[in-house]
Short mmCIF file of C-alpha atoms in Angstrom, two decimals:
data_model
loop_
_atom_site.label_atom_id
_atom_site.label_comp_id
_atom_site.label_asym_id
_atom_site.label_seq_id
_atom_site.Cartn_x
_atom_site.Cartn_y
_atom_site.Cartn_z
CA UNK A 298 -9.37 20.08 29.85
CA UNK A 299 -9.34 18.43 33.09
CA UNK A 300 -6.81 19.41 35.76
CA UNK A 301 -3.66 16.94 35.74
CA UNK A 302 -0.75 16.07 37.90
CA UNK A 303 2.16 16.57 35.96
CA UNK A 304 5.20 14.59 36.75
CA UNK A 305 7.83 17.29 36.37
CA UNK A 306 11.50 16.73 36.09
CA UNK A 307 12.62 20.31 36.84
CA UNK A 308 14.19 21.53 33.63
CA UNK A 309 17.53 23.17 33.38
CA UNK A 310 16.11 25.39 30.89
CA UNK A 311 18.81 26.97 28.99
CA UNK A 312 20.92 23.88 27.91
CA UNK A 313 20.13 21.21 25.64
CA UNK A 314 19.89 17.80 27.28
CA UNK A 315 20.05 19.23 30.75
CA UNK A 316 16.95 17.62 31.89
CA UNK A 317 18.46 14.20 32.30
CA UNK A 318 20.91 15.80 35.02
CA UNK A 319 18.16 17.45 37.21
CA UNK A 320 16.30 16.09 40.19
CA UNK A 321 12.59 15.06 39.84
CA UNK A 322 9.73 16.60 41.65
CA UNK A 323 6.02 16.73 41.14
CA UNK A 324 3.84 19.89 41.03
CA UNK A 325 0.35 20.53 40.34
CA UNK A 326 -0.36 22.44 37.39
CA UNK A 327 -3.83 24.29 36.82
CA UNK A 328 -4.89 23.56 33.13
CA UNK A 329 -7.41 26.00 31.68
CA UNK A 330 -10.74 24.51 30.53
CA UNK A 331 -11.81 24.73 26.82
CA UNK A 332 -13.90 27.97 27.74
CA UNK A 333 -10.86 29.72 29.27
CA UNK A 334 -8.35 29.17 26.33
CA UNK A 335 -8.71 30.86 23.03
CA UNK A 336 -10.72 29.01 20.36
CA UNK A 337 -10.15 29.64 16.69
CA UNK A 338 -11.57 28.02 13.65
CA UNK A 339 -9.09 27.91 10.62
CA UNK A 340 -10.44 29.08 7.48
CA UNK A 341 -11.01 25.87 5.08
CA UNK A 342 -8.68 25.69 1.94
CA UNK A 343 -9.78 24.64 -1.50
CA UNK A 344 -9.97 21.05 -2.11
CA UNK A 345 -11.63 18.16 -0.30
CA UNK A 346 -10.94 17.87 3.47
CA UNK A 347 -8.75 14.75 3.83
CA UNK A 348 -10.75 11.91 5.65
CA UNK A 349 -7.56 9.69 5.91
CA UNK A 350 -4.39 11.41 7.22
CA UNK A 351 -1.05 9.83 7.40
CA UNK A 352 1.86 11.68 9.12
CA UNK A 353 5.42 9.93 8.93
CA UNK A 354 8.18 11.25 11.08
CA UNK A 355 11.58 10.02 10.38
CA UNK A 356 13.22 10.68 13.71
CA UNK A 357 16.56 12.30 13.16
CA UNK A 358 16.00 12.19 9.38
CA UNK A 359 16.90 15.44 7.36
CA UNK A 360 17.85 15.93 3.85
CA UNK A 361 21.43 14.18 4.18
CA UNK A 362 19.68 11.05 5.47
CA UNK A 363 17.16 11.07 2.63
CA UNK A 364 19.63 11.92 -0.05
CA UNK A 365 22.36 9.45 0.93
CA UNK A 366 19.81 6.73 1.06
CA UNK A 367 18.88 7.50 -2.43
CA UNK A 368 22.37 7.83 -3.67
CA UNK A 369 23.14 4.31 -2.09
CA UNK A 370 20.34 2.64 -3.62
CA UNK A 371 21.23 4.13 -7.07
CA UNK A 372 24.91 2.95 -6.43
CA UNK A 373 24.06 -0.41 -5.32
CA UNK A 374 21.59 -0.68 -8.34
CA UNK A 375 24.56 0.45 -10.66
CA UNK A 376 26.94 -2.25 -9.11
CA UNK A 377 24.52 -4.98 -9.18
CA UNK A 378 24.17 -4.39 -13.06
CA UNK A 379 27.86 -4.22 -13.54
CA UNK A 380 27.95 -0.43 -14.22
CA UNK A 381 29.55 0.86 -10.81
CA UNK A 382 32.14 2.85 -12.53
CA UNK A 383 30.06 4.17 -15.35
CA UNK A 384 30.04 7.90 -15.76
CA UNK A 385 28.14 10.19 -15.41
CA UNK A 386 26.38 8.93 -12.35
CA UNK A 387 22.55 8.80 -12.14
CA UNK A 388 20.31 9.32 -9.21
CA UNK A 389 16.64 8.43 -9.96
CA UNK A 390 14.37 8.83 -7.18
CA UNK A 391 14.11 5.35 -5.84
CA UNK A 392 12.47 6.49 -2.61
CA UNK A 393 8.67 6.85 -2.69
CA UNK A 394 8.71 10.11 -0.75
CA UNK A 395 11.01 11.72 -3.09
CA UNK A 396 8.44 11.19 -5.79
CA UNK A 397 5.73 13.11 -3.89
CA UNK A 398 4.65 16.11 -5.98
CA UNK A 399 5.17 18.80 -3.06
CA UNK A 400 8.06 19.34 -1.10
CA UNK A 401 8.59 21.94 1.60
CA UNK A 402 11.29 22.70 4.27
CA UNK A 403 10.68 23.10 7.97
CA UNK A 404 13.09 24.77 10.48
CA UNK A 405 13.32 22.85 13.77
CA UNK A 406 14.62 24.98 16.63
CA UNK A 407 12.99 25.05 20.15
CA UNK A 408 12.82 27.23 23.10
CA UNK A 409 16.21 25.68 24.40
CA UNK A 410 18.46 25.29 21.25
CA UNK A 411 19.00 25.46 17.73
CA UNK A 412 19.94 21.63 17.90
CA UNK A 413 16.60 20.72 19.57
CA UNK A 414 15.37 17.25 20.80
CA UNK A 415 12.48 14.87 19.86
CA UNK A 416 10.38 15.80 22.52
CA UNK A 417 10.15 19.65 21.68
CA UNK A 418 10.28 19.18 18.07
CA UNK A 419 7.55 16.57 17.96
CA UNK A 420 5.52 18.90 20.25
CA UNK A 421 5.85 21.62 17.60
CA UNK A 422 4.54 19.27 14.81
CA UNK A 423 1.87 17.99 17.02
CA UNK A 424 0.47 21.29 18.60
CA UNK A 425 2.25 24.16 16.75
CA UNK A 426 3.89 25.17 19.93
CA UNK A 427 7.46 25.68 20.90
CA UNK A 428 8.58 24.40 24.19
CA UNK A 429 11.89 23.26 26.04
CA UNK A 430 13.99 20.47 24.82
CA UNK A 431 12.84 17.65 26.91
CA UNK A 432 9.10 18.57 27.57
CA UNK A 433 6.19 17.29 25.64
CA UNK A 434 3.19 19.45 24.80
CA UNK A 435 3.55 21.73 27.83
CA UNK A 436 4.11 25.41 28.06
CA UNK A 437 7.66 26.58 29.08
CA UNK A 438 6.39 27.32 32.54
CA UNK A 439 4.58 23.88 32.51
CA UNK A 440 1.16 25.63 33.31
CA UNK A 441 -0.50 24.81 30.13
CA UNK A 442 -1.07 21.45 28.28
CA UNK A 443 -1.38 21.82 24.56
CA UNK A 444 -4.03 19.75 22.76
CA UNK A 445 -2.49 17.73 19.87
CA UNK A 446 -3.77 17.47 16.30
CA UNK A 447 -4.61 13.76 17.02
CA UNK A 448 -6.68 14.70 20.07
CA UNK A 449 -8.52 17.32 18.08
CA UNK A 450 -9.35 15.08 15.17
CA UNK A 451 -10.46 12.41 17.86
CA UNK A 452 -12.44 14.76 19.77
CA UNK A 453 -13.90 17.07 17.19
CA UNK A 454 -14.38 14.86 14.12
CA UNK A 455 -14.49 11.28 15.64
CA UNK A 456 -11.48 10.09 13.63
CA UNK A 457 -9.97 6.84 14.61
CA UNK A 458 -6.33 7.31 15.74
CA UNK A 459 -3.12 5.17 15.30
CA UNK A 460 0.28 5.76 16.64
CA UNK A 461 3.06 3.53 15.32
CA UNK A 462 6.75 3.53 16.08
CA UNK A 463 9.87 1.43 15.58
CA UNK A 464 10.99 2.31 18.90
CA UNK A 465 9.02 2.44 22.32
CA UNK A 466 5.51 3.54 21.98
CA UNK A 467 6.00 5.97 25.09
CA UNK A 468 9.25 7.40 23.75
CA UNK A 469 9.26 11.12 23.01
CA UNK A 470 7.97 11.49 19.37
CA UNK A 471 4.99 9.12 19.61
CA UNK A 472 4.18 10.58 23.20
CA UNK A 473 4.08 13.82 21.69
CA UNK A 474 0.80 13.04 20.08
CA UNK A 475 -1.02 12.04 23.14
CA UNK A 476 0.83 13.01 26.16
CA UNK A 477 1.50 16.07 28.10
CA UNK A 478 4.49 15.82 30.53
CA UNK A 479 7.21 18.31 31.58
CA UNK A 480 9.80 15.55 30.98
CA UNK A 481 9.92 12.88 28.51
CA UNK A 482 11.51 10.61 30.96
CA UNK A 483 8.13 10.46 32.69
CA UNK A 484 7.78 7.08 30.88
CA UNK A 485 5.16 5.64 33.33
CA UNK A 486 2.96 8.76 33.37
CA UNK A 487 3.20 8.85 29.40
CA UNK A 488 2.02 5.32 29.61
CA UNK A 489 -1.00 6.21 31.67
CA UNK A 490 -1.70 9.06 29.20
CA UNK A 491 -1.39 6.49 26.36
CA UNK A 492 -4.17 4.59 27.85
CA UNK A 493 -6.41 7.40 28.91
CA UNK A 494 -6.09 8.86 25.46
CA UNK A 495 -8.60 6.28 23.90
CA UNK A 496 -6.85 6.11 20.80
CA UNK A 497 -7.50 3.08 18.72
CA UNK A 498 -4.26 1.59 17.53
CA UNK A 499 -0.94 1.57 19.29
CA UNK A 500 2.00 -0.53 17.67
CA UNK A 501 5.77 -1.06 17.76
CA UNK A 502 8.35 -1.20 20.32
CA UNK A 503 7.24 -2.04 23.95
CA UNK A 504 6.56 0.46 26.81
CA UNK A 505 9.34 1.65 28.74
CA UNK A 506 9.09 1.30 32.50
CA UNK A 507 5.59 -0.52 32.43
CA UNK A 508 5.78 -0.77 36.17
CA UNK A 509 7.31 2.52 37.01
CA UNK A 510 10.97 3.65 37.62
CA UNK A 511 10.75 1.84 41.06
CA UNK A 512 9.01 -1.32 39.44
CA UNK A 513 6.39 -1.05 42.14
CA UNK A 514 3.48 0.37 40.42
CA UNK A 515 0.79 -1.44 38.61
CA UNK A 516 1.67 -2.89 35.18
CA UNK A 517 0.49 -0.45 32.39
CA UNK A 518 -0.28 -3.46 30.16
CA UNK A 519 -2.90 -4.49 32.82
CA UNK A 520 -4.11 -1.10 33.17
CA UNK A 521 -4.80 -0.96 29.54
CA UNK A 522 -6.64 -4.09 29.39
CA UNK A 523 -8.86 -2.86 32.49
CA UNK A 524 -9.41 0.27 30.07
CA UNK A 525 -10.88 -1.73 27.25
CA UNK A 526 -7.64 -2.25 25.33
CA UNK A 527 -6.62 -5.74 23.76
CA UNK A 528 -3.05 -6.16 24.40
CA UNK A 529 -1.30 -8.32 21.50
CA UNK A 530 1.97 -9.70 21.84
CA UNK A 531 2.50 -12.10 19.09
CA UNK A 532 2.62 -11.70 15.27
CA UNK A 533 0.30 -14.46 14.89
CA UNK A 534 -2.35 -12.64 17.21
CA UNK A 535 -1.68 -9.41 15.43
CA UNK A 536 -2.29 -10.96 11.90
CA UNK A 537 -5.79 -11.94 13.01
CA UNK A 538 -6.59 -8.33 14.03
CA UNK A 539 -9.41 -6.48 12.35
CA UNK A 540 -11.47 -3.09 12.72
CA UNK A 541 -13.88 -5.17 14.87
CA UNK A 542 -11.37 -5.72 17.61
CA UNK A 543 -11.69 -2.21 19.04
CA UNK A 544 -8.88 -0.43 20.76
CA UNK A 545 -5.63 -2.40 20.42
CA UNK A 546 -1.96 -2.38 21.77
CA UNK A 547 0.37 -4.51 19.47
CA UNK A 548 3.74 -5.26 20.83
CA UNK A 549 6.05 -7.66 19.03
CA UNK A 550 7.16 -10.69 21.30
CA UNK A 551 10.58 -10.60 19.78
CA UNK A 552 12.25 -7.33 20.33
CA UNK A 553 15.56 -6.07 19.72
CA UNK A 554 17.87 -3.38 21.57
CA UNK A 555 15.93 -1.38 24.43
CA UNK A 556 12.65 -3.31 23.35
CA UNK A 557 12.50 -1.85 20.02
CA UNK A 558 11.77 -3.32 16.64
CA UNK A 559 14.98 -4.65 15.05
CA UNK A 560 16.98 -2.49 12.90
CA UNK A 561 15.97 -3.23 9.23
CA UNK A 562 19.50 -4.33 8.46
CA UNK A 563 19.02 -7.09 11.14
CA UNK A 564 15.48 -8.24 10.30
CA UNK A 565 15.09 -11.87 10.15
CA UNK A 566 13.04 -13.69 7.60
CA UNK A 567 9.29 -13.59 8.58
CA UNK A 568 9.76 -10.72 11.17
CA UNK A 569 7.50 -7.78 10.91
CA UNK A 570 9.06 -4.46 9.58
CA UNK A 571 7.54 -0.93 9.95
CA UNK A 572 5.45 -1.48 7.13
CA UNK A 573 3.79 -4.47 8.17
CA UNK A 574 2.54 -2.57 11.33
CA UNK A 575 1.32 0.30 9.17
CA UNK A 576 -0.58 -2.15 7.06
CA UNK A 577 -2.22 -3.69 9.85
CA UNK A 578 -3.00 -0.33 11.17
CA UNK A 579 -4.82 0.73 8.19
CA UNK A 580 -6.93 -2.37 8.39
CA UNK A 581 -7.93 -1.84 12.18
CA UNK A 582 -8.39 1.74 11.63
CA UNK A 583 -10.29 2.03 8.22
CA UNK A 584 -13.78 3.41 8.86
CA UNK A 585 -16.38 5.80 7.23
CA UNK A 586 -15.66 8.67 9.74
CA UNK A 587 -11.90 8.88 8.99
CA UNK A 588 -8.56 8.17 10.57
CA UNK A 589 -5.12 9.77 11.51
CA UNK A 590 -2.12 7.62 11.71
CA UNK A 591 1.43 8.86 13.01
CA UNK A 592 4.31 6.71 12.07
CA UNK A 593 7.68 7.14 13.47
CA UNK A 594 10.81 5.62 11.97
CA UNK A 595 12.57 5.98 15.34
CA UNK A 596 15.83 3.89 14.72
CA UNK A 597 17.12 6.36 12.09
CA UNK A 598 17.85 8.64 14.92
CA UNK A 599 19.35 5.94 16.96
CA UNK A 600 21.69 4.99 14.24
CA UNK A 601 22.81 8.30 13.44
CA UNK A 602 23.53 8.95 17.23
CA UNK A 603 25.93 5.94 16.87
CA UNK A 604 27.28 7.25 13.72
CA UNK A 605 26.03 4.02 11.88
CA UNK A 606 25.29 5.10 8.54
CA UNK A 607 24.55 1.69 7.01
CA UNK A 608 21.81 1.10 9.61
CA UNK A 609 20.56 4.51 9.20
CA UNK A 610 20.18 3.77 5.39
CA UNK A 611 18.19 0.55 5.84
CA UNK A 612 15.80 2.16 8.52
CA UNK A 613 15.39 5.09 6.15
CA UNK A 614 14.47 2.59 3.67
CA UNK A 615 12.17 0.81 6.27
CA UNK A 616 10.30 4.17 6.60
CA UNK A 617 10.12 4.63 2.95
CA UNK A 618 8.37 1.00 2.63
CA UNK A 619 5.91 1.93 5.21
CA UNK A 620 5.01 5.13 3.24
CA UNK A 621 4.49 2.90 0.27
CA UNK A 622 1.77 1.23 2.17
CA UNK A 623 -0.06 4.49 2.44
CA UNK A 624 0.31 5.32 -1.13
CA UNK A 625 -1.35 2.15 -1.92
CA UNK A 626 -4.33 3.19 0.33
CA UNK A 627 -4.21 6.64 -1.10
CA UNK A 628 -4.59 5.13 -4.73
CA UNK A 629 -7.76 3.71 -3.68
CA UNK A 630 -9.17 7.03 -1.94
CA UNK A 631 -6.91 9.76 -3.81
CA UNK A 632 -9.44 12.62 -3.00
CA UNK A 633 -9.72 11.71 0.50
CA UNK A 634 -6.27 11.00 1.62
CA UNK A 635 -3.28 13.20 2.72
CA UNK A 636 0.18 11.87 3.21
CA UNK A 637 2.84 13.79 4.84
CA UNK A 638 6.50 12.62 5.25
CA UNK A 639 8.95 14.77 7.44
CA UNK A 640 11.40 14.62 10.23
CA UNK A 641 11.62 16.13 13.70
CA UNK A 642 15.39 17.13 13.48
CA UNK A 643 18.58 15.87 12.04
CA UNK A 644 20.95 13.76 13.93
CA UNK A 645 24.56 13.24 13.73
CA UNK A 646 25.72 15.99 11.38
CA UNK A 647 25.89 13.53 8.45
CA UNK A 648 27.61 14.72 5.30
CA UNK A 649 28.05 13.27 1.93
CA UNK A 650 31.57 13.82 1.47
CA UNK A 651 34.85 13.23 3.65
CA UNK A 652 38.37 14.74 3.73
CA UNK A 653 40.13 11.56 2.86
CA UNK A 654 38.19 10.99 -0.17
CA UNK A 655 38.21 14.54 -1.73
CA UNK A 656 35.42 14.74 -4.32
CA UNK A 657 34.85 11.06 -4.52
CA UNK A 658 32.36 8.83 -2.98
CA UNK A 659 32.31 5.02 -2.84
CA UNK A 660 28.73 4.58 -1.40
CA UNK A 661 28.44 0.88 -2.50
CA UNK A 662 31.07 0.12 0.03
CA UNK A 663 28.24 0.22 2.77
CA UNK A 664 26.60 -2.95 1.09
CA UNK A 665 29.35 -4.79 2.86
CA UNK A 666 27.74 -4.06 6.39
CA UNK A 667 25.68 -7.09 7.29
CA UNK A 668 24.87 -6.06 10.99
CA UNK A 669 23.86 -3.17 13.01
CA UNK A 670 26.30 -1.58 15.56
CA UNK A 671 23.70 -2.51 18.25
CA UNK A 672 23.65 -6.12 17.34
CA UNK A 673 27.38 -6.29 16.80
CA UNK A 674 27.58 -4.99 20.60
CA UNK A 675 25.30 -7.72 21.93
CA UNK A 676 26.31 -10.62 19.74
CA UNK A 677 30.05 -10.10 19.30
CA UNK A 678 31.52 -7.21 21.50
CA UNK A 679 29.97 -8.60 24.72
CA UNK A 680 31.79 -11.94 24.08
CA UNK A 681 35.04 -10.28 23.25
CA UNK A 682 35.06 -8.40 26.55
CA UNK A 683 34.34 -11.45 28.51
CA UNK A 684 36.93 -13.81 26.81
CA UNK A 685 39.48 -11.08 26.07
CA UNK A 686 39.45 -12.44 22.48
CA UNK A 687 42.61 -11.67 20.60
CA UNK A 688 42.33 -8.89 18.13
CA UNK A 689 43.34 -11.11 15.00
CA UNK A 690 40.25 -13.09 15.69
CA UNK A 691 38.16 -10.01 16.14
CA UNK A 692 39.48 -8.67 12.79
CA UNK A 693 38.21 -11.84 11.09
CA UNK A 694 34.53 -10.95 12.38
CA UNK A 695 35.15 -7.30 11.24
CA UNK A 696 35.97 -8.48 7.74
CA UNK A 697 33.03 -10.88 7.52
CA UNK A 698 30.44 -8.34 8.91
CA UNK A 699 31.91 -5.03 7.58
CA UNK A 700 34.03 -5.90 4.64
CA UNK A 701 37.13 -4.14 6.15
CA UNK A 702 40.38 -6.09 5.54
CA UNK A 703 43.70 -5.94 7.64
CA UNK A 704 46.82 -4.34 5.89
CA UNK A 705 48.76 -6.50 3.79
CA UNK A 706 52.30 -7.32 4.75
CA UNK A 707 54.07 -4.56 2.74
CA UNK A 708 51.74 -2.02 4.35
CA UNK A 709 49.14 0.39 2.93
CA UNK A 710 49.90 3.62 4.44
CA UNK A 711 48.75 6.45 2.38
CA UNK A 712 51.18 9.30 2.13
CA UNK A 713 49.89 12.85 2.26
CA UNK A 714 51.96 15.26 0.40
CA UNK A 715 51.72 19.06 1.72
CA UNK A 716 50.14 21.50 -0.68
CA UNK A 717 49.74 19.05 -3.18
CA UNK A 718 47.05 16.67 -2.56
CA UNK A 719 44.86 17.71 -5.48
CA UNK A 720 47.77 17.06 -7.88
CA UNK A 721 48.85 13.72 -6.53
CA UNK A 722 46.09 11.14 -6.68
CA UNK A 723 48.06 8.56 -4.59
CA UNK A 724 47.68 10.81 -1.57
CA UNK A 725 43.98 10.08 -0.90
CA UNK A 726 42.03 7.11 -0.32
CA UNK A 727 40.62 5.25 -3.30
CA UNK A 728 37.63 3.54 -1.74
CA UNK A 729 39.19 0.16 -1.08
CA UNK A 730 38.17 -1.58 1.98
CA UNK A 731 41.97 -2.73 2.75
CA UNK A 732 42.75 -0.79 6.12
CA UNK A 733 45.64 1.55 5.88
CA UNK A 734 48.17 1.32 8.64
CA UNK A 735 46.68 4.33 10.33
CA UNK A 736 43.31 3.12 10.27
CA UNK A 737 44.41 -0.55 11.61
CA UNK A 738 46.16 1.22 14.35
CA UNK A 739 42.99 3.10 15.25
CA UNK A 740 41.00 -0.03 15.36
CA UNK A 741 43.54 -1.69 17.72
CA UNK A 742 43.54 1.39 19.94
CA UNK A 743 39.65 1.21 20.02
CA UNK A 744 39.65 -2.59 20.89
CA UNK A 745 42.02 -1.87 23.85
CA UNK A 746 39.60 0.96 25.08
CA UNK A 747 36.68 -1.44 24.70
CA UNK A 748 38.28 -4.04 26.72
CA UNK A 749 39.26 -1.51 29.40
CA UNK A 750 35.65 -0.16 29.75
CA UNK A 751 33.51 -1.72 32.67
CA UNK A 752 30.22 -0.23 31.38
CA UNK A 753 29.85 1.98 34.42
CA UNK A 754 31.56 5.00 33.13
CA UNK A 755 29.46 8.06 33.61
CA UNK A 756 31.97 10.31 32.09
CA UNK A 757 34.55 10.39 29.53
CA UNK A 758 37.67 12.65 28.81
CA UNK A 759 37.19 15.15 26.17
CA UNK A 760 39.60 13.16 23.87
CA UNK A 761 37.68 9.92 24.42
CA UNK A 762 34.28 11.27 23.82
CA UNK A 763 35.13 13.13 20.49
CA UNK A 764 36.58 9.87 19.38
CA UNK A 765 33.91 7.40 20.36
CA UNK A 766 30.92 9.30 22.09
CA UNK A 767 29.45 7.06 24.77
CA UNK A 768 29.36 4.07 22.29
CA UNK A 769 31.68 0.88 22.29
CA UNK A 770 35.02 2.22 21.07
CA UNK A 771 35.52 -0.79 18.74
CA UNK A 772 32.06 -0.72 17.26
CA UNK A 773 31.98 3.07 16.39
CA UNK A 774 35.45 3.12 15.08
CA UNK A 775 34.58 0.31 12.70
CA UNK A 776 31.43 2.35 11.57
CA UNK A 777 33.57 5.60 11.24
CA UNK A 778 36.19 3.89 9.02
CA UNK A 779 33.66 2.18 6.76
CA UNK A 780 31.82 5.44 6.60
CA UNK A 781 34.94 7.46 5.79
CA UNK A 782 36.02 4.89 3.16
CA UNK A 783 32.59 5.37 1.51
CA UNK A 784 33.14 9.14 1.32
CA UNK A 785 30.73 10.20 4.14
CA UNK A 786 31.10 11.57 7.65
CA UNK A 787 29.49 12.47 10.86
CA UNK A 788 30.06 15.73 12.79
CA UNK A 789 28.16 14.81 15.95
CA UNK A 790 26.78 12.03 18.34
CA UNK A 791 23.81 14.43 18.98
CA UNK A 792 21.31 16.55 16.97
CA UNK A 793 21.95 19.27 14.85
CA UNK A 794 19.99 22.18 13.74
CA UNK A 795 19.33 21.52 9.96
CA UNK A 796 16.01 21.94 8.53
CA UNK A 797 13.94 19.01 7.57
CA UNK A 798 12.01 18.08 4.42
CA UNK A 799 8.28 17.94 4.29
CA UNK A 800 7.11 15.58 1.37
CA UNK A 801 3.42 15.87 0.79
CA UNK A 802 0.89 13.90 -1.35
CA UNK A 803 -2.98 14.60 -1.69
CA UNK A 804 -5.40 16.98 -2.89
CA UNK A 805 -4.40 19.74 -0.17
CA UNK A 806 -0.71 18.92 -0.43
CA UNK A 807 0.07 22.27 -1.84
CA UNK A 808 -0.45 23.79 1.67
CA UNK A 809 2.94 22.34 2.65
CA UNK A 810 4.80 24.04 -0.07
CA UNK A 811 7.57 26.58 1.07
CA UNK A 812 10.18 27.42 3.67
CA UNK A 813 8.48 27.64 7.14
CA UNK A 814 8.59 26.86 10.92
CA UNK A 815 7.98 23.01 12.11
CA UNK A 816 4.93 24.60 14.13
CA UNK A 817 3.25 25.42 10.70
CA UNK A 818 2.78 21.65 10.12
CA UNK A 819 0.49 21.50 12.75
CA UNK A 820 -1.24 24.83 11.84
CA UNK A 821 -1.60 23.47 8.11
CA UNK A 822 -2.94 20.11 9.20
CA UNK A 823 -5.42 21.97 11.31
CA UNK A 824 -6.48 24.49 8.42
CA UNK A 825 -6.88 21.43 5.82
CA UNK A 826 -8.67 19.16 8.26
CA UNK A 827 -10.99 21.95 9.78
CA UNK A 828 -10.49 21.43 13.36
CA UNK A 829 -10.50 24.11 15.87
#
């Protein structure tokens, strides 16, 4: 491997998330050549070596996100057929991934934390190595770069490689398949490595910091063109792409928050979803040598950070619809295709169950949500703050977009009787979207806090952070109340240490059975594909 100048953000190594608070420096790192590093060939497994490999990663997606989405789809189906109150409940596997014949579980800790970040967990999946939270494919002392499964397949087997994400294509998870940086925040350097990778298909959200953090460096898109990439920025151009177009970077001209794809709940008619980028990727990558495609559903994570269960559900569906495109390809090449679906970590501490609803859930309540938290912020909250809109008018939008209704004149306070809640059904919520006086008061208080915020706050009191995180107080309170009335809850605005599912389909899928470490995903991929 060549020597590389790694842009380093000196890592505050023993605290999760500490990287963002450290100063940036650059250090030269001596990278061992291929002759200096140990080289091993993994014994082949029984079964045909997969020529086409799909790896889907739901960022922030663990068992709660998958199970909640499946339960919601079933609850919605029951409601639409008039059977919402029928007992017993049923939960057929409506998600494609849940019908895969093999399921494993992977633990996700990294060198920093049992509640790790995306950079380190994606590093483990891509290279079989542990590293610090915030680092991408480098050792803990930053002296070694780890070669990824995508790089190995490209170099050793001449596979074409595609990287697709609903968030920025130089964000942590996609970057973990082609970049090697001490800090995930080195977006420009990661973009340079994207171009150097010679991978064949990049698609999804725009490059972050395409002209560097100081906006004075050469535009990455221009550098990509100089390096032989065809840069496509409209859907119409993307539709025309074929395998004859060579290396391509496809960035949608109409992007949403932080230059990402729109949340699936906000998707407009005719706008490409994740599945469309996967379908086009299959067309671009298809060849006789084989291909590897990594697809990230990145906004599951963003929604769960914001405790927006409705948006998380719809983006889990979006990932599953993309998986379905891979299955369609698999059906044409069943002996040559391997499909894996997993997560990098869990986000938000999502639970199915809430103290206020005891043993009951009312998941169909979430169908009343018509907009993501992010779009509500930009399309509504921004205007409220500018115009100091009266809360009664705000409440009308909340009812229209989330289904929550202001209390009646008689009040809707729920009385909790000490030591007797189980024997007094009236003491717990019944799933109605009519706000209690307590809930209405929380919304009013959150709105006051929203109006008082300038957007320049860098720290919050413990009380305010526990209540709202770093999100718009009004918006996150709306989703909290809707979540809780539905019988679900979040414990965090960050990541948690839950294991993730690994769903596998293909002739060698059995290799992904069991309970193991996330580094074993790489090791088994190397084993079944026969790379060194």
